[in-house]
Coordinates of C-alpha atoms in Angstrom, one line a residue:
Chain H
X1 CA -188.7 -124.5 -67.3
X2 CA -188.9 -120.9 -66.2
X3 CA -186.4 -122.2 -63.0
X4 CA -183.9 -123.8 -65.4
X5 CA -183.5 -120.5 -67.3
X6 CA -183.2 -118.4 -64.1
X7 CA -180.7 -120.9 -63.2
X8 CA -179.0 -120.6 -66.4
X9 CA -179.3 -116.9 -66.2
X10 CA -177.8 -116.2 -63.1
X11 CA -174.7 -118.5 -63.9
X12 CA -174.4 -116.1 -67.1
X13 CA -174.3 -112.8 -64.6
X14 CA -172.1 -114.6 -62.4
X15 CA -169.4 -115.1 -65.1
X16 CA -170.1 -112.6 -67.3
X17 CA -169.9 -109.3 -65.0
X18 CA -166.2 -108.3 -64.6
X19 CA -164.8 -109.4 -61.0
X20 CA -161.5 -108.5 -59.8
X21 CA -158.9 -110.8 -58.7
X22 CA -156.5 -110.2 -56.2
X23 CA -153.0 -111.5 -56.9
X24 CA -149.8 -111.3 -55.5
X25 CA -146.9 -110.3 -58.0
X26 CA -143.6 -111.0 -55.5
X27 CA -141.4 -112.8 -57.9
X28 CA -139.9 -116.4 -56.4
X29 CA -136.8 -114.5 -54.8
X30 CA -134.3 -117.4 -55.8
X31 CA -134.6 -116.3 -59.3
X32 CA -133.3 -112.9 -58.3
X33 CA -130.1 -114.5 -57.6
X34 CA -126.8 -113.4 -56.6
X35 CA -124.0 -115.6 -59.0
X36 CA -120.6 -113.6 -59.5
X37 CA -121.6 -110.6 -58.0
X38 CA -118.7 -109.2 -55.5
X39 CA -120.3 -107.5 -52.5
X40 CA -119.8 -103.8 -52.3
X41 CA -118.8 -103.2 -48.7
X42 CA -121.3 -100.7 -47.9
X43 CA -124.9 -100.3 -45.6
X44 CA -127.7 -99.0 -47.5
X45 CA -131.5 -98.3 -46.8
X46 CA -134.5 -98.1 -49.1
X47 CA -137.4 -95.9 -48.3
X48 CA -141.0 -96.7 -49.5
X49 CA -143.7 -94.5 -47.9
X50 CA -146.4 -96.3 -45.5
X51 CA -148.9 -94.5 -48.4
X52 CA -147.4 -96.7 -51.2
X53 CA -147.0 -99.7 -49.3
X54 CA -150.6 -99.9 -48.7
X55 CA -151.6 -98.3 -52.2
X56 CA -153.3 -101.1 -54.0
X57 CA -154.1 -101.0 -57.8
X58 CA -156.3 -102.7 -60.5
X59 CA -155.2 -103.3 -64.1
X60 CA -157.0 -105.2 -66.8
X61 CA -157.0 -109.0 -66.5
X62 CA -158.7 -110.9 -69.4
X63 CA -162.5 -111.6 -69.9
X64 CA -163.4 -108.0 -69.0
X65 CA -162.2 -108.9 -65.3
X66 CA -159.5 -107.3 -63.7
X67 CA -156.7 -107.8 -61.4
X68 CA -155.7 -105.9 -58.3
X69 CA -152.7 -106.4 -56.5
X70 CA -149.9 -104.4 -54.1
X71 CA -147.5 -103.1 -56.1
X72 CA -144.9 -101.6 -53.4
X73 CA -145.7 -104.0 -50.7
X74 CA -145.6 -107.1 -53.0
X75 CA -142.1 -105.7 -54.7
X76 CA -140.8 -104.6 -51.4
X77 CA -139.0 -108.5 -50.9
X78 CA -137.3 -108.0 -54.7
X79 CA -135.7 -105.0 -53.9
X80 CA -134.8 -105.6 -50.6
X81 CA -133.1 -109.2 -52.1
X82 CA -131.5 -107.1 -55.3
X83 CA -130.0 -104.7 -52.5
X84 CA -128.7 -107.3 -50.1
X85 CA -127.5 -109.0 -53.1
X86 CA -124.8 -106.2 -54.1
X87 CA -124.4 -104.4 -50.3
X88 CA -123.1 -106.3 -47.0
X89 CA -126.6 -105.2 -45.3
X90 CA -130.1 -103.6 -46.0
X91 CA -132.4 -101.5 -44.1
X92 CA -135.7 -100.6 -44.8
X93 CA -135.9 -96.9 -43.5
X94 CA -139.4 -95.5 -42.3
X95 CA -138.4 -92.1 -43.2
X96 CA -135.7 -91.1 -46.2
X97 CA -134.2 -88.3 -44.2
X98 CA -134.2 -90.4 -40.9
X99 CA -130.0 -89.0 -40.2
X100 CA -130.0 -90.5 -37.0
X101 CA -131.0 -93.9 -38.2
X102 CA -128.5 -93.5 -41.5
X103 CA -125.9 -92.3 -39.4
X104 CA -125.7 -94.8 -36.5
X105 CA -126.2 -98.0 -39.1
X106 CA -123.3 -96.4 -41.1
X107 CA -125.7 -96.3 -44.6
X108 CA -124.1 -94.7 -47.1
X109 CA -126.7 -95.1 -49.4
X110 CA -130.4 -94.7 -49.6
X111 CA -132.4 -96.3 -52.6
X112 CA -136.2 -94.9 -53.5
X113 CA -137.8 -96.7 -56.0
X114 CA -141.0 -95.6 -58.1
X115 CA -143.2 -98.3 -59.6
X116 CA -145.7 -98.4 -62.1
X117 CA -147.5 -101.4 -63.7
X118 CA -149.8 -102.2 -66.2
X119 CA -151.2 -105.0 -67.5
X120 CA -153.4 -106.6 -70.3
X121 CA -154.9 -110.1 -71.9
X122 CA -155.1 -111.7 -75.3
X123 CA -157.9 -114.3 -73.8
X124 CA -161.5 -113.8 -73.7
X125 CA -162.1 -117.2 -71.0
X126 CA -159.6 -116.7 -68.5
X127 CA -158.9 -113.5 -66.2
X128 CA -155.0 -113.8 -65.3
X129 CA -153.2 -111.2 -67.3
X130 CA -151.1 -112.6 -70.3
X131 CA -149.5 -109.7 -70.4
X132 CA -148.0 -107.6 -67.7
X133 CA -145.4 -104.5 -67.3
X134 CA -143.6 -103.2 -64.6
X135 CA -141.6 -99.6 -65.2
X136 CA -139.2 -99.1 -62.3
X137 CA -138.1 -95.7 -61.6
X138 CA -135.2 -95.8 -59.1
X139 CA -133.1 -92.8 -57.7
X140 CA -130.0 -93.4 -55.0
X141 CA -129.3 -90.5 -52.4
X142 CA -125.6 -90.2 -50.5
X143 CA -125.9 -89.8 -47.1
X144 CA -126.5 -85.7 -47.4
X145 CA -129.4 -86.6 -49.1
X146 CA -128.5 -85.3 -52.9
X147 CA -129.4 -87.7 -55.7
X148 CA -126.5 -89.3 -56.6
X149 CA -127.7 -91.8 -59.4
X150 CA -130.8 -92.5 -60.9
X151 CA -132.6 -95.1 -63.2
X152 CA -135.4 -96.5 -64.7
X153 CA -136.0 -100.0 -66.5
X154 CA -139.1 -101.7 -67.8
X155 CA -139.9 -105.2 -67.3
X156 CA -142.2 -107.4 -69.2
X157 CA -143.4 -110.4 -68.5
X158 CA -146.2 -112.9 -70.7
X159 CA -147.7 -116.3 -69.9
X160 CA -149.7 -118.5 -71.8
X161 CA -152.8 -120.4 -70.3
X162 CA -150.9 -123.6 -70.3
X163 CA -147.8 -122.3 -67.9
X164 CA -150.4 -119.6 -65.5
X165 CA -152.8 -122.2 -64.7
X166 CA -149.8 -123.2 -62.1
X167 CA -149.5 -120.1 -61.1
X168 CA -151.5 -117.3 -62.1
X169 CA -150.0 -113.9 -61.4
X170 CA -147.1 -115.6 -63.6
X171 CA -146.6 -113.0 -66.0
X172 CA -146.8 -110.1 -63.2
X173 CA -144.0 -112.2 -61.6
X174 CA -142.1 -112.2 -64.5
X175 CA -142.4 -108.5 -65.2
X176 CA -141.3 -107.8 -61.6
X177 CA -138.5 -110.4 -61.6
X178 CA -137.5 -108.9 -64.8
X179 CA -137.4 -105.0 -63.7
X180 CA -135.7 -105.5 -60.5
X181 CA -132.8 -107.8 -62.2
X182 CA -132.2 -105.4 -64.9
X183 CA -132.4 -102.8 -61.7
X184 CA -129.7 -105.4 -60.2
X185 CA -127.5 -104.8 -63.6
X186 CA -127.8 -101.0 -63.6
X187 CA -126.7 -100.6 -59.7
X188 CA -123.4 -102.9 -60.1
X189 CA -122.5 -101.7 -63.8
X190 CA -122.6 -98.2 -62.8
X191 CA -119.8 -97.7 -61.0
X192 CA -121.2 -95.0 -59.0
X193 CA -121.6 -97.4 -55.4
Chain U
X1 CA -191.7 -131.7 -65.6
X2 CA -191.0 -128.8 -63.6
X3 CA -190.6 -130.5 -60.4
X4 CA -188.1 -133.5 -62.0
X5 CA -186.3 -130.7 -63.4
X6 CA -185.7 -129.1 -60.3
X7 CA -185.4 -132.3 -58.6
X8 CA -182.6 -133.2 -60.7
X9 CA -180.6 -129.9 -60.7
X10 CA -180.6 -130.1 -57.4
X11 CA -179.4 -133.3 -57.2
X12 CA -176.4 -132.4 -59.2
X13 CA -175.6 -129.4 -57.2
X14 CA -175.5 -131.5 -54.1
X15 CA -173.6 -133.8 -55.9
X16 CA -170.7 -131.6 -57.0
X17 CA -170.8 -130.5 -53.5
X18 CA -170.4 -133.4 -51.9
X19 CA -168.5 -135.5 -53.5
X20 CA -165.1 -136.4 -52.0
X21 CA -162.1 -137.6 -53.6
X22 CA -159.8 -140.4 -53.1
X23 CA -157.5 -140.2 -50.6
X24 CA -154.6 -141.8 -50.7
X25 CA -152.7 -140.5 -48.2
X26 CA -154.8 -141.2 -45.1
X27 CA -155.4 -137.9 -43.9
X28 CA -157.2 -137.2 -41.0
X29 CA -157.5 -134.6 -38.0
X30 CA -155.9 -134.8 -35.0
X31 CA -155.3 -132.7 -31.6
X32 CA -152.4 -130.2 -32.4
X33 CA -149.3 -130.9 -30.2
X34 CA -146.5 -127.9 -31.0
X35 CA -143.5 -129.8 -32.6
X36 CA -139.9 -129.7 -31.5
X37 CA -137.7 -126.8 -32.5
X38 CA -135.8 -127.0 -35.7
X39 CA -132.7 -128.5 -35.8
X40 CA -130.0 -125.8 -37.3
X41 CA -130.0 -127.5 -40.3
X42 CA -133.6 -127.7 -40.5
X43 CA -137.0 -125.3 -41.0
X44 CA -140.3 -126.0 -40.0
X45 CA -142.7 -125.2 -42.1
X46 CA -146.6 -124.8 -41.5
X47 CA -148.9 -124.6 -43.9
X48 CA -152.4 -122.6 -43.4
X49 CA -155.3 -123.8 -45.8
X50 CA -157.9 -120.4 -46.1
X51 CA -161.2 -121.0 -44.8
X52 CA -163.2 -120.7 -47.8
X53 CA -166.2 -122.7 -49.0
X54 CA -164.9 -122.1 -52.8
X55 CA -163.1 -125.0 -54.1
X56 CA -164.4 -126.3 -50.7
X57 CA -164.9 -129.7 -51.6
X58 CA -161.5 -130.1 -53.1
X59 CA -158.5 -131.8 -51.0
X60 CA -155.1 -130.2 -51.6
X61 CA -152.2 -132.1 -51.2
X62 CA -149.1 -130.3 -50.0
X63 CA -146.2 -130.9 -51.5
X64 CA -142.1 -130.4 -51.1
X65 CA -140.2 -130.4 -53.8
X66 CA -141.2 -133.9 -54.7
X67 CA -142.4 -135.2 -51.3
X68 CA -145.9 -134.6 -50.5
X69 CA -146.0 -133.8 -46.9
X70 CA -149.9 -132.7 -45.6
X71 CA -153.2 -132.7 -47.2
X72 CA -155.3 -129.8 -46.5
X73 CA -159.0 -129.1 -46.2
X74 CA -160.7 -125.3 -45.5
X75 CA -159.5 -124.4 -42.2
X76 CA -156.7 -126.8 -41.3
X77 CA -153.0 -126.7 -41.2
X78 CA -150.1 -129.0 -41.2
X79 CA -147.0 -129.0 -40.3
X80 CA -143.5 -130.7 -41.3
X81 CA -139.7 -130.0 -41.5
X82 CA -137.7 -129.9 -44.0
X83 CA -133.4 -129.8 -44.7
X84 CA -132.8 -126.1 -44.5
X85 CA -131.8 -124.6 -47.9
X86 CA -134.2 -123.6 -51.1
X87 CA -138.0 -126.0 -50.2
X88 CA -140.8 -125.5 -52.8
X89 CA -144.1 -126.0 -51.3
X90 CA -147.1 -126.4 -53.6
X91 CA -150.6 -126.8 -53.2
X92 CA -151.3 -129.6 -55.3
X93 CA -155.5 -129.7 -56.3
X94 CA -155.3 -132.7 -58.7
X95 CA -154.3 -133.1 -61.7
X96 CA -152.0 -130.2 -61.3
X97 CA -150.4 -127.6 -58.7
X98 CA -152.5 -124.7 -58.2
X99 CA -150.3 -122.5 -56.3
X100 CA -146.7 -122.3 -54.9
X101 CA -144.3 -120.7 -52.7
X102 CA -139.9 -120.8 -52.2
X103 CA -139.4 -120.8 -48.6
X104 CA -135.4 -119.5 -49.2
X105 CA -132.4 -121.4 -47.3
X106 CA -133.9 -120.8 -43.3
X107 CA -131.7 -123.1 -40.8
X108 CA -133.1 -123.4 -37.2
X109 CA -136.6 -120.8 -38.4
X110 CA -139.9 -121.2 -38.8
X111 CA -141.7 -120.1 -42.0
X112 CA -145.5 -119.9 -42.1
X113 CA -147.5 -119.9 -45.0
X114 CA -151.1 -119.3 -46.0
X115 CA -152.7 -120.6 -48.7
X116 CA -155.4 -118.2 -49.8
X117 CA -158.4 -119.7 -52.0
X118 CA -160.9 -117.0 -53.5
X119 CA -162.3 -116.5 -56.6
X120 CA -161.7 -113.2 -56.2
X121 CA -160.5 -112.4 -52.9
X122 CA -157.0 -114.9 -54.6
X123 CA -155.7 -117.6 -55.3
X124 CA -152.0 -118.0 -53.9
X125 CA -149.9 -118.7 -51.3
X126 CA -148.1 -116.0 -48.9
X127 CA -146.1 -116.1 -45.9
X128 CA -147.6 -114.8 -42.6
X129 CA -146.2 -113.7 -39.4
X130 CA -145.9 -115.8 -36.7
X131 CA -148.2 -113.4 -34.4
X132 CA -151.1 -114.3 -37.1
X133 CA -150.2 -118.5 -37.7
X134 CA -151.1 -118.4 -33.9
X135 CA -154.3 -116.9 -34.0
X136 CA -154.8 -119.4 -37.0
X137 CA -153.7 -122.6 -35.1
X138 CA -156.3 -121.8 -32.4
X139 CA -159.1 -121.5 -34.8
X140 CA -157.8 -124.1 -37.5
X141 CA -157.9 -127.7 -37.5
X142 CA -154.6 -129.5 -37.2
X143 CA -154.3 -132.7 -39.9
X144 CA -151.6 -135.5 -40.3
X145 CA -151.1 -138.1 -43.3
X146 CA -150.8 -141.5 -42.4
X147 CA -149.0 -142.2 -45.6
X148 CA -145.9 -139.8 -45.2
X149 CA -143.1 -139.1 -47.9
X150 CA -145.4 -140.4 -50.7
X151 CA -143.0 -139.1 -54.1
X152 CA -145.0 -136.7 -56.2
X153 CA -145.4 -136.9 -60.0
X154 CA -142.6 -134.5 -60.3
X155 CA -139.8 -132.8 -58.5
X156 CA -141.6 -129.6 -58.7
X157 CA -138.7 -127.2 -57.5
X158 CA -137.6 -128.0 -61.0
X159 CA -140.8 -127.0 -62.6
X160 CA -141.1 -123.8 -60.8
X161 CA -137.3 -123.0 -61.8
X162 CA -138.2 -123.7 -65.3
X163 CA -141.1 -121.8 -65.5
X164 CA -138.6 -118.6 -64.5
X165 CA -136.2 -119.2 -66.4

């Protein structure tokens, strides 16, 4: 009896102690999508540092586990779709003040953005996050390097067990999806590109 | 009673283990041979399954749009082409899709994708480079269906569309 109870034990530990679970939050990039938007004939870059592209993080998941995830590298494809989806071409630059690089692709604009996520469960069984928010700090600089516009949005997304069981870094994919089209909205409606 | 009990846990554990599921679609392993190049309005697609013993004994079919085109095991790939324009490809673990990736409109390319399969090291699918699906076909096993362009329950480019919406 003893062996049944360790057995039963160790399955307890096993799925009791709080693991964390890697995801990846890149949205599907056809739902960042490009209908009646008139291309701005312009280049531009966007600059995210080799230290945030590697930075990983870990937010709350549900159960007491967590999630840990990528959240430049992983939001890296939105941007650079949401960019290519206003300008005629997009460059990811490995350094913003790179002149010789902005100069002889003609950029006119560079793009940083700044990302920060969080994210949270109402269920005690499952560990993907129903609940998952991504604020999106973004700042444009001419090609003299002087901030010329600057943003930030907050996305949200949720997702209930019955729709993340397909797909469970749903509501993260929501959340960036939703950032980086309202990010798509604030580059075209203001006027400044 | 100790020992039957033991006996009979183990029994279950081998069980679960061990027991395969149906397979329809005929799949079985065969020597890789690279494929032709993709027409230019076409895109090969490969898909890598992880080589992980969790969910090990579970078969997943791989699915586009609403064609299921490979069945993977831990450690194999398949590979098929497609039309070029928007291709959903799921990871189908029955009775429902367990993972999912848009390969966007690629005419004439190649897209790779992984399917990762961890408790906690994930449980999605990504796209690699091509420098890393080689290294991958040398150590993976290459399978093929017999049963090819089986319809799936769903069109599940759809589903993914709606589940964005």
């Amino acid at each position: 009896m003893n062996y049944l109870i360790r057995v039963v034990a160790v399955y307890a530990l096993v799925f009791t102690i709080g693991c964390a679970h890697q995801i990846n939050i890149t949205p599907p990039l056809n739902t960042l999508d490009a209908d009646g938007i008139s291309k701005i004939d312009k280049n531009v870059g966007y600059y995210i540092s080799a230290e945030d592209l590697t930075k990983e993080v870990t937010t709350p998941g549900g159960g007491g586990d967590k999630i840990k995830y990528f959240p430049y590298k992983e939001s890296e494809p939105a941007l650079n779709k949401i960019l290519s989806n206003i300008f005629v071409k997009v460059y990811p630059l490995a350094s913003a003040d790179d002149s010789q690089f902005i100069l002889s692709n003609d950029i006119s604009y560079v793009f940083i953005p700044k990302i920060e996520t969080n994210s949270s469960s109402k269920s005690a069984f499952t560990w993907p996050p129903t609940n998952f928010t991504v604020s999106l700090d973004c700042k444009a600089l001419d090609s003299s390097g002087s901030v010329i516009w600057q943003k930030s949005v907050q996305g949200e997304g949720e997702a209930e067990f019955s729709e993340f069981k397909h797909d469970f870094p749903l509501a993260a994919k929501r959340a960036v999806k939703k950032a980086f089209s309202m990010l798509q909205e604030e580059i075209i409606k203001s006027g400044v590109f | 009673m100790k020992v039957r009990i033991r006996i009979l846990c183990s029994f279950i554990f081998v069980l679960l283990l061990m027991s395969g599921c149906a397979n329809p679609y005929k799949v079985r392993q065969v020597p890789f041979s690279e494929p032709t190049s993709p027409n230019p309005d076409e895109t090969l697609i490969y898909v890598f399954r992880e080589n992980s013993s969790f969910g090990g004994a579970r078969k997943f079919a791989i699915i586009c749009n609403d064609t299921v085109r490979g069945v993977l095991t831990p450690g194999t790939f398949c590979n098929f082409k497609v039309r070029s324009g928007e291709n959903e490809i799921v990871a189908y673990m029955s009775p429902s899709p367990l993972m999912h990736y848009r390969v966007q409109d690629r005419p004439g390319k190649t897209a790779y994708l992984f399917c990762k399969v961890g408790f906690t090291t994930g449980m999605f699918m990504e796209e690699i480079d091509e420098h890393k699906a080689v290294e991958l076909m040398q150590e993976f096993k290459y399978t093929e269906i017999e049963v090819k362009n089986q319809k799936a329950k769903m069109n599940y480019k759809d589903y993914y569309d709606n589940l964005y919406k």
